Amino acid sequence: MRDLPVVLDGFKLTVVEPPAPKTRQDANGAEVPVTDRDGVTQFVVSLFAKLQVQAGQRAPKGEEIKVTLSADPGDGFGEDARVQLIDPKINPYSIESADGRTVSGIAFKAMGLKHAHPAPAPMRRGKDDENHS
């Protein structure tokens, strides 16, 4: 299966390495841009994903993920920016290396990035509210 939709709504995503054109090494060792089937340059961003928890709860350890973006997300996504992925998907992979080892995992991709809005502050209840609940 390919392009499995993934819901990351319960995670804080923070930029660790800002978006940049995705590259690979060609047969001569030169860095060349990675493009899709239509010749559009792909981008890559590194994000730190951490589960959002309620106040007073301890969040489990987070993880750094690299996400391939199908378009240039534009400016404003520097290090430490809180973001959301647009149409995120995952693809499982398994590759056999030249030395016979198998490397497997999941690859993240998305249509783009948008800025995350901070969670709304919890409403404070006043003394009058406590008497009327």
N, C-alpha and C. Protein backbone atom coordinates (compact mmCIF):
# COMPACT_ATOMS: atom_id res chain seq x y z
N MET A 1 0.85 -1.18 0.00
CA MET A 1 0.00 0.00 0.00
C MET A 1 0.89 1.23 0.00
N ARG A 2 0.39 2.27 -0.62
CA ARG A 2 1.14 3.51 -0.73
C ARG A 2 0.26 4.69 -0.32
N ASP A 3 0.92 5.75 0.11
CA ASP A 3 0.25 7.01 0.44
C ASP A 3 -0.89 6.83 1.44
N LEU A 4 -0.57 6.22 2.56
CA LEU A 4 -1.55 6.02 3.62
C LEU A 4 -1.75 7.33 4.37
N PRO A 5 -2.99 7.82 4.47
CA PRO A 5 -3.23 9.07 5.21
C PRO A 5 -2.86 8.87 6.68
N VAL A 6 -2.31 9.90 7.28
CA VAL A 6 -1.93 9.83 8.69
C VAL A 6 -2.46 11.08 9.38
N VAL A 7 -3.00 10.90 10.59
CA VAL A 7 -3.54 12.01 11.37
C VAL A 7 -2.53 12.36 12.45
N LEU A 8 -2.02 13.58 12.41
CA LEU A 8 -1.04 14.03 13.38
C LEU A 8 -1.59 15.15 14.25
N ASP A 9 -2.90 15.24 14.34
CA ASP A 9 -3.54 16.33 15.09
C ASP A 9 -3.13 16.37 16.55
N GLY A 10 -2.81 15.24 17.15
CA GLY A 10 -2.47 15.21 18.56
C GLY A 10 -0.99 15.42 18.84
N PHE A 11 -0.24 15.88 17.82
CA PHE A 11 1.19 16.07 17.97
C PHE A 11 1.59 17.53 17.77
N LYS A 12 2.60 17.96 18.53
CA LYS A 12 3.23 19.26 18.29
C LYS A 12 4.35 18.99 17.30
N LEU A 13 4.37 19.71 16.19
CA LEU A 13 5.42 19.57 15.19
C LEU A 13 6.24 20.85 15.18
N THR A 14 7.52 20.73 15.44
CA THR A 14 8.42 21.87 15.51
C THR A 14 9.54 21.70 14.49
N VAL A 15 9.82 22.74 13.72
CA VAL A 15 10.86 22.67 12.70
C VAL A 15 12.22 22.57 13.38
N VAL A 16 12.99 21.55 12.98
CA VAL A 16 14.36 21.36 13.46
C VAL A 16 15.34 21.84 12.38
N GLU A 17 15.07 21.48 11.12
CA GLU A 17 15.84 21.95 9.98
C GLU A 17 14.84 22.53 8.99
N PRO A 18 14.99 23.80 8.63
CA PRO A 18 14.02 24.45 7.73
C PRO A 18 13.93 23.76 6.37
N PRO A 19 12.81 23.95 5.68
CA PRO A 19 12.64 23.33 4.37
C PRO A 19 13.75 23.74 3.40
N ALA A 20 14.18 22.77 2.61
CA ALA A 20 15.21 23.00 1.59
C ALA A 20 14.94 22.04 0.44
N PRO A 21 15.43 22.36 -0.76
CA PRO A 21 15.25 21.42 -1.86
C PRO A 21 15.87 20.06 -1.51
N LYS A 22 15.16 19.00 -1.84
CA LYS A 22 15.63 17.64 -1.56
C LYS A 22 16.66 17.28 -2.63
N THR A 23 17.77 16.67 -2.20
CA THR A 23 18.81 16.28 -3.15
C THR A 23 19.20 14.82 -2.92
N ARG A 24 19.88 14.27 -3.90
CA ARG A 24 20.44 12.92 -3.81
C ARG A 24 21.77 12.94 -4.54
N GLN A 25 22.60 11.94 -4.31
CA GLN A 25 23.87 11.86 -5.01
C GLN A 25 23.69 11.05 -6.29
N ASP A 26 24.22 11.59 -7.40
CA ASP A 26 24.17 10.84 -8.66
C ASP A 26 25.35 9.87 -8.71
N ALA A 27 25.51 9.16 -9.83
CA ALA A 27 26.56 8.15 -9.97
C ALA A 27 27.96 8.74 -9.81
N ASN A 28 28.12 10.04 -10.07
CA ASN A 28 29.42 10.70 -9.95
C ASN A 28 29.65 11.32 -8.58
N GLY A 29 28.68 11.19 -7.67
CA GLY A 29 28.81 11.75 -6.33
C GLY A 29 28.34 13.19 -6.22
N ALA A 30 27.82 13.75 -7.32
CA ALA A 30 27.32 15.13 -7.29
C ALA A 30 25.91 15.17 -6.72
N GLU A 31 25.60 16.24 -5.98
CA GLU A 31 24.26 16.42 -5.44
C GLU A 31 23.34 16.95 -6.54
N VAL A 32 22.24 16.24 -6.80
CA VAL A 32 21.28 16.67 -7.81
C VAL A 32 19.90 16.79 -7.16
N PRO A 33 19.07 17.73 -7.62
CA PRO A 33 17.75 17.88 -7.02
C PRO A 33 16.85 16.68 -7.31
N VAL A 34 16.02 16.36 -6.33
CA VAL A 34 15.02 15.29 -6.49
C VAL A 34 13.75 15.94 -7.03
N THR A 35 13.19 15.33 -8.09
CA THR A 35 11.95 15.84 -8.67
C THR A 35 10.90 14.74 -8.70
N ASP A 36 9.65 15.15 -8.84
CA ASP A 36 8.58 14.17 -8.98
C ASP A 36 8.46 13.76 -10.45
N ARG A 37 7.45 12.99 -10.78
CA ARG A 37 7.26 12.50 -12.16
C ARG A 37 7.06 13.64 -13.16
N ASP A 38 6.57 14.76 -12.67
CA ASP A 38 6.31 15.91 -13.55
C ASP A 38 7.49 16.87 -13.60
N GLY A 39 8.60 16.53 -12.95
CA GLY A 39 9.79 17.38 -12.97
C GLY A 39 9.78 18.49 -11.93
N VAL A 40 8.83 18.47 -10.99
CA VAL A 40 8.74 19.50 -9.95
C VAL A 40 9.70 19.15 -8.82
N THR A 41 10.53 20.12 -8.43
CA THR A 41 11.50 19.91 -7.34
C THR A 41 10.77 19.61 -6.04
N GLN A 42 11.26 18.60 -5.33
CA GLN A 42 10.72 18.23 -4.03
C GLN A 42 11.53 18.94 -2.94
N PHE A 43 10.91 19.14 -1.80
CA PHE A 43 11.57 19.78 -0.66
C PHE A 43 11.55 18.82 0.51
N VAL A 44 12.41 19.07 1.49
CA VAL A 44 12.45 18.23 2.68
C VAL A 44 12.57 19.14 3.89
N VAL A 45 11.89 18.76 4.97
CA VAL A 45 11.94 19.49 6.23
C VAL A 45 12.09 18.47 7.35
N SER A 46 12.89 18.80 8.36
CA SER A 46 13.01 17.94 9.54
C SER A 46 12.18 18.54 10.65
N LEU A 47 11.34 17.71 11.24
CA LEU A 47 10.44 18.15 12.30
C LEU A 47 10.65 17.30 13.55
N PHE A 48 10.44 17.90 14.69
CA PHE A 48 10.41 17.15 15.94
C PHE A 48 8.93 16.96 16.29
N ALA A 49 8.49 15.71 16.38
CA ALA A 49 7.09 15.39 16.67
C ALA A 49 6.99 14.92 18.12
N LYS A 50 6.12 15.58 18.88
CA LYS A 50 5.93 15.21 20.28
C LYS A 50 4.44 15.21 20.59
N LEU A 51 3.99 14.18 21.27
CA LEU A 51 2.59 14.04 21.63
C LEU A 51 2.15 15.20 22.51
N GLN A 52 1.00 15.79 22.22
CA GLN A 52 0.44 16.84 23.07
C GLN A 52 -0.31 16.16 24.21
N VAL A 53 -0.09 16.63 25.41
CA VAL A 53 -0.76 16.05 26.57
C VAL A 53 -1.46 17.16 27.35
N GLN A 54 -2.33 16.77 28.23
CA GLN A 54 -3.05 17.70 29.09
C GLN A 54 -2.09 18.28 30.12
N ALA A 55 -2.41 19.44 30.62
CA ALA A 55 -1.60 20.08 31.66
C ALA A 55 -1.43 19.12 32.83
N GLY A 56 -0.21 19.02 33.32
CA GLY A 56 0.07 18.14 34.45
C GLY A 56 0.48 16.73 34.05
N GLN A 57 0.29 16.36 32.78
CA GLN A 57 0.70 15.04 32.32
C GLN A 57 2.08 15.13 31.70
N ARG A 58 2.80 14.03 31.75
CA ARG A 58 4.13 13.98 31.16
C ARG A 58 4.04 13.38 29.76
N ALA A 59 4.59 14.09 28.77
CA ALA A 59 4.56 13.61 27.39
C ALA A 59 5.64 12.55 27.19
N PRO A 60 5.33 11.51 26.42
CA PRO A 60 6.36 10.53 26.10
C PRO A 60 7.43 11.18 25.21
N LYS A 61 8.55 10.51 25.10
CA LYS A 61 9.66 11.01 24.30
C LYS A 61 9.19 11.26 22.86
N GLY A 62 9.66 12.34 22.26
CA GLY A 62 9.31 12.66 20.89
C GLY A 62 10.29 12.04 19.91
N GLU A 63 10.11 12.36 18.64
CA GLU A 63 10.96 11.79 17.60
C GLU A 63 11.15 12.78 16.46
N GLU A 64 12.34 12.80 15.90
CA GLU A 64 12.60 13.64 14.73
C GLU A 64 12.20 12.87 13.48
N ILE A 65 11.45 13.54 12.61
CA ILE A 65 11.04 12.93 11.35
C ILE A 65 11.43 13.85 10.20
N LYS A 66 11.77 13.25 9.07
CA LYS A 66 12.02 14.02 7.84
C LYS A 66 10.79 13.84 6.97
N VAL A 67 10.32 14.94 6.42
CA VAL A 67 9.11 14.92 5.61
C VAL A 67 9.44 15.50 4.24
N THR A 68 9.09 14.75 3.19
CA THR A 68 9.24 15.24 1.83
C THR A 68 8.00 16.06 1.50
N LEU A 69 8.22 17.27 1.02
CA LEU A 69 7.13 18.18 0.65
C LEU A 69 7.05 18.25 -0.87
N SER A 70 5.85 18.20 -1.42
CA SER A 70 5.70 18.18 -2.87
C SER A 70 5.81 19.56 -3.50
N ALA A 71 5.97 20.60 -2.69
CA ALA A 71 6.11 21.96 -3.22
C ALA A 71 6.90 22.80 -2.23
N ASP A 72 7.43 23.90 -2.72
CA ASP A 72 8.16 24.85 -1.87
C ASP A 72 7.15 25.47 -0.89
N PRO A 73 7.37 25.33 0.41
CA PRO A 73 6.41 25.89 1.37
C PRO A 73 6.51 27.40 1.52
N GLY A 74 7.56 28.00 0.94
CA GLY A 74 7.73 29.45 1.05
C GLY A 74 8.51 29.81 2.29
N ASP A 75 8.58 31.11 2.55
CA ASP A 75 9.34 31.62 3.69
C ASP A 75 8.54 31.52 4.98
N GLY A 76 9.23 31.71 6.10
CA GLY A 76 8.56 31.79 7.39
C GLY A 76 8.51 30.49 8.16
N PHE A 77 9.29 29.50 7.73
CA PHE A 77 9.29 28.21 8.43
C PHE A 77 10.69 27.91 8.96
N GLY A 78 11.23 28.86 9.71
CA GLY A 78 12.56 28.72 10.27
C GLY A 78 12.58 27.76 11.45
N GLU A 79 13.78 27.55 11.96
CA GLU A 79 13.97 26.66 13.10
C GLU A 79 13.09 27.09 14.26
N ASP A 80 12.49 26.14 14.95
CA ASP A 80 11.62 26.30 16.11
C ASP A 80 10.20 26.75 15.76
N ALA A 81 9.88 26.92 14.48
CA ALA A 81 8.50 27.27 14.10
C ALA A 81 7.59 26.08 14.37
N ARG A 82 6.41 26.35 14.92
CA ARG A 82 5.40 25.31 15.11
C ARG A 82 4.58 25.22 13.84
N VAL A 83 4.43 24.00 13.31
CA VAL A 83 3.79 23.82 12.01
C VAL A 83 2.78 22.67 12.03
N GLN A 84 2.01 22.62 10.97
CA GLN A 84 1.12 21.49 10.67
C GLN A 84 1.43 21.05 9.26
N LEU A 85 1.28 19.77 9.00
CA LEU A 85 1.48 19.25 7.64
C LEU A 85 0.15 19.30 6.89
N ILE A 86 0.23 19.66 5.61
CA ILE A 86 -0.95 19.66 4.75
C ILE A 86 -1.01 18.32 4.04
N ASP A 87 -2.09 17.59 4.25
CA ASP A 87 -2.33 16.28 3.63
C ASP A 87 -1.17 15.31 3.86
N PRO A 88 -0.83 15.03 5.14
CA PRO A 88 0.28 14.12 5.40
C PRO A 88 -0.05 12.67 5.06
N LYS A 89 0.97 11.96 4.58
CA LYS A 89 0.84 10.55 4.22
C LYS A 89 2.12 9.83 4.64
N ILE A 90 2.01 8.51 4.80
CA ILE A 90 3.19 7.70 5.07
C ILE A 90 3.27 6.59 4.04
N ASN A 91 4.49 6.14 3.80
CA ASN A 91 4.75 5.01 2.90
C ASN A 91 5.75 4.08 3.58
N PRO A 92 5.35 2.82 3.78
CA PRO A 92 6.33 1.87 4.33
C PRO A 92 7.34 1.52 3.24
N TYR A 93 8.59 1.24 3.67
CA TYR A 93 9.60 0.84 2.70
C TYR A 93 10.49 -0.24 3.30
N SER A 94 11.12 -0.99 2.43
CA SER A 94 12.09 -2.00 2.81
C SER A 94 13.10 -2.08 1.66
N ILE A 95 14.37 -1.80 1.98
CA ILE A 95 15.41 -1.75 0.96
C ILE A 95 16.54 -2.67 1.40
N GLU A 96 17.02 -3.49 0.46
CA GLU A 96 18.16 -4.32 0.76
C GLU A 96 19.43 -3.57 0.36
N SER A 97 20.36 -3.46 1.30
CA SER A 97 21.60 -2.74 1.03
C SER A 97 22.59 -3.64 0.29
N ALA A 98 23.67 -3.03 -0.20
CA ALA A 98 24.67 -3.77 -0.96
C ALA A 98 25.32 -4.88 -0.14
N ASP A 99 25.37 -4.69 1.19
CA ASP A 99 25.99 -5.71 2.04
C ASP A 99 24.99 -6.77 2.54
N GLY A 100 23.78 -6.76 1.96
CA GLY A 100 22.80 -7.80 2.27
C GLY A 100 21.89 -7.50 3.44
N ARG A 101 22.06 -6.35 4.09
CA ARG A 101 21.16 -5.99 5.20
C ARG A 101 19.88 -5.40 4.65
N THR A 102 18.80 -5.59 5.38
CA THR A 102 17.52 -4.99 5.00
C THR A 102 17.24 -3.81 5.91
N VAL A 103 16.95 -2.68 5.29
CA VAL A 103 16.61 -1.46 6.02
C VAL A 103 15.13 -1.18 5.73
N SER A 104 14.36 -1.01 6.79
CA SER A 104 12.94 -0.75 6.58
C SER A 104 12.46 0.34 7.52
N GLY A 105 11.33 0.94 7.18
CA GLY A 105 10.77 2.00 8.00
C GLY A 105 9.57 2.61 7.30
N ILE A 106 9.26 3.85 7.67
CA ILE A 106 8.20 4.57 6.99
C ILE A 106 8.75 5.92 6.55
N ALA A 107 8.29 6.36 5.39
CA ALA A 107 8.67 7.66 4.85
C ALA A 107 7.46 8.57 4.94
N PHE A 108 7.68 9.78 5.45
CA PHE A 108 6.62 10.78 5.56
C PHE A 108 6.66 11.70 4.35
N LYS A 109 5.48 12.07 3.88
CA LYS A 109 5.40 13.10 2.84
C LYS A 109 4.13 13.90 3.06
N ALA A 110 4.12 15.12 2.49
CA ALA A 110 2.96 16.00 2.64
C ALA A 110 2.93 16.96 1.45
N MET A 111 1.77 17.55 1.24
CA MET A 111 1.64 18.54 0.17
C MET A 111 2.36 19.83 0.54
N GLY A 112 2.43 20.15 1.83
CA GLY A 112 3.09 21.37 2.25
C GLY A 112 3.02 21.55 3.74
N LEU A 113 3.35 22.77 4.17
CA LEU A 113 3.35 23.16 5.58
C LEU A 113 2.45 24.36 5.78
N LYS A 114 1.91 24.47 6.98
CA LYS A 114 1.25 25.71 7.38
C LYS A 114 1.60 25.94 8.85
N HIS A 115 1.51 27.19 9.26
CA HIS A 115 1.82 27.52 10.65
C HIS A 115 0.74 26.97 11.56
N ALA A 116 1.17 26.41 12.69
CA ALA A 116 0.23 25.90 13.69
C ALA A 116 -0.20 27.05 14.56
N HIS A 117 -1.45 27.05 14.92
CA HIS A 117 -1.96 28.06 15.84
C HIS A 117 -1.83 27.51 17.24
N PRO A 118 -1.37 28.32 18.17
CA PRO A 118 -1.26 27.81 19.54
C PRO A 118 -2.63 27.36 20.05
N ALA A 119 -2.60 26.38 20.90
CA ALA A 119 -3.84 25.89 21.48
C ALA A 119 -4.49 27.00 22.28
N PRO A 120 -5.83 27.07 22.27
CA PRO A 120 -6.49 28.12 23.05
C PRO A 120 -6.20 27.93 24.54
N ALA A 121 -6.07 29.04 25.22
CA ALA A 121 -5.82 28.99 26.67
C ALA A 121 -7.08 28.46 27.36
N PRO A 122 -6.90 27.63 28.39
CA PRO A 122 -8.06 27.12 29.10
C PRO A 122 -8.83 28.28 29.73
N MET A 123 -10.14 28.15 29.71
CA MET A 123 -10.97 29.22 30.29
C MET A 123 -10.86 29.17 31.80
N ARG A 124 -10.74 30.32 32.38
CA ARG A 124 -10.69 30.40 33.85
C ARG A 124 -12.09 30.61 34.37
N ARG A 125 -12.36 29.92 35.41
CA ARG A 125 -13.67 30.05 36.02
C ARG A 125 -13.55 31.00 37.20
N GLY A 126 -14.44 31.92 37.28
CA GLY A 126 -14.46 32.87 38.40
C GLY A 126 -15.26 32.31 39.56
N LYS A 127 -15.25 33.03 40.68
CA LYS A 127 -16.00 32.60 41.86
C LYS A 127 -17.48 32.48 41.57
N ASP A 128 -18.03 33.42 40.77
CA ASP A 128 -19.45 33.37 40.47
C ASP A 128 -19.79 32.12 39.66
N ASP A 129 -18.90 31.70 38.75
CA ASP A 129 -19.16 30.52 37.94
C ASP A 129 -19.23 29.26 38.80
N GLU A 130 -18.40 29.19 39.83
CA GLU A 130 -18.37 28.01 40.69
C GLU A 130 -19.70 27.84 41.41
N ASN A 131 -20.36 28.94 41.72
CA ASN A 131 -21.61 28.84 42.47
C ASN A 131 -22.79 28.50 41.57
N HIS A 132 -22.62 28.65 40.26
CA HIS A 132 -23.72 28.40 39.34
C HIS A 132 -23.55 27.13 38.54
N SER A 133 -22.59 26.29 38.86
CA SER A 133 -22.38 25.08 38.08
C SER A 133 -23.09 23.91 38.69
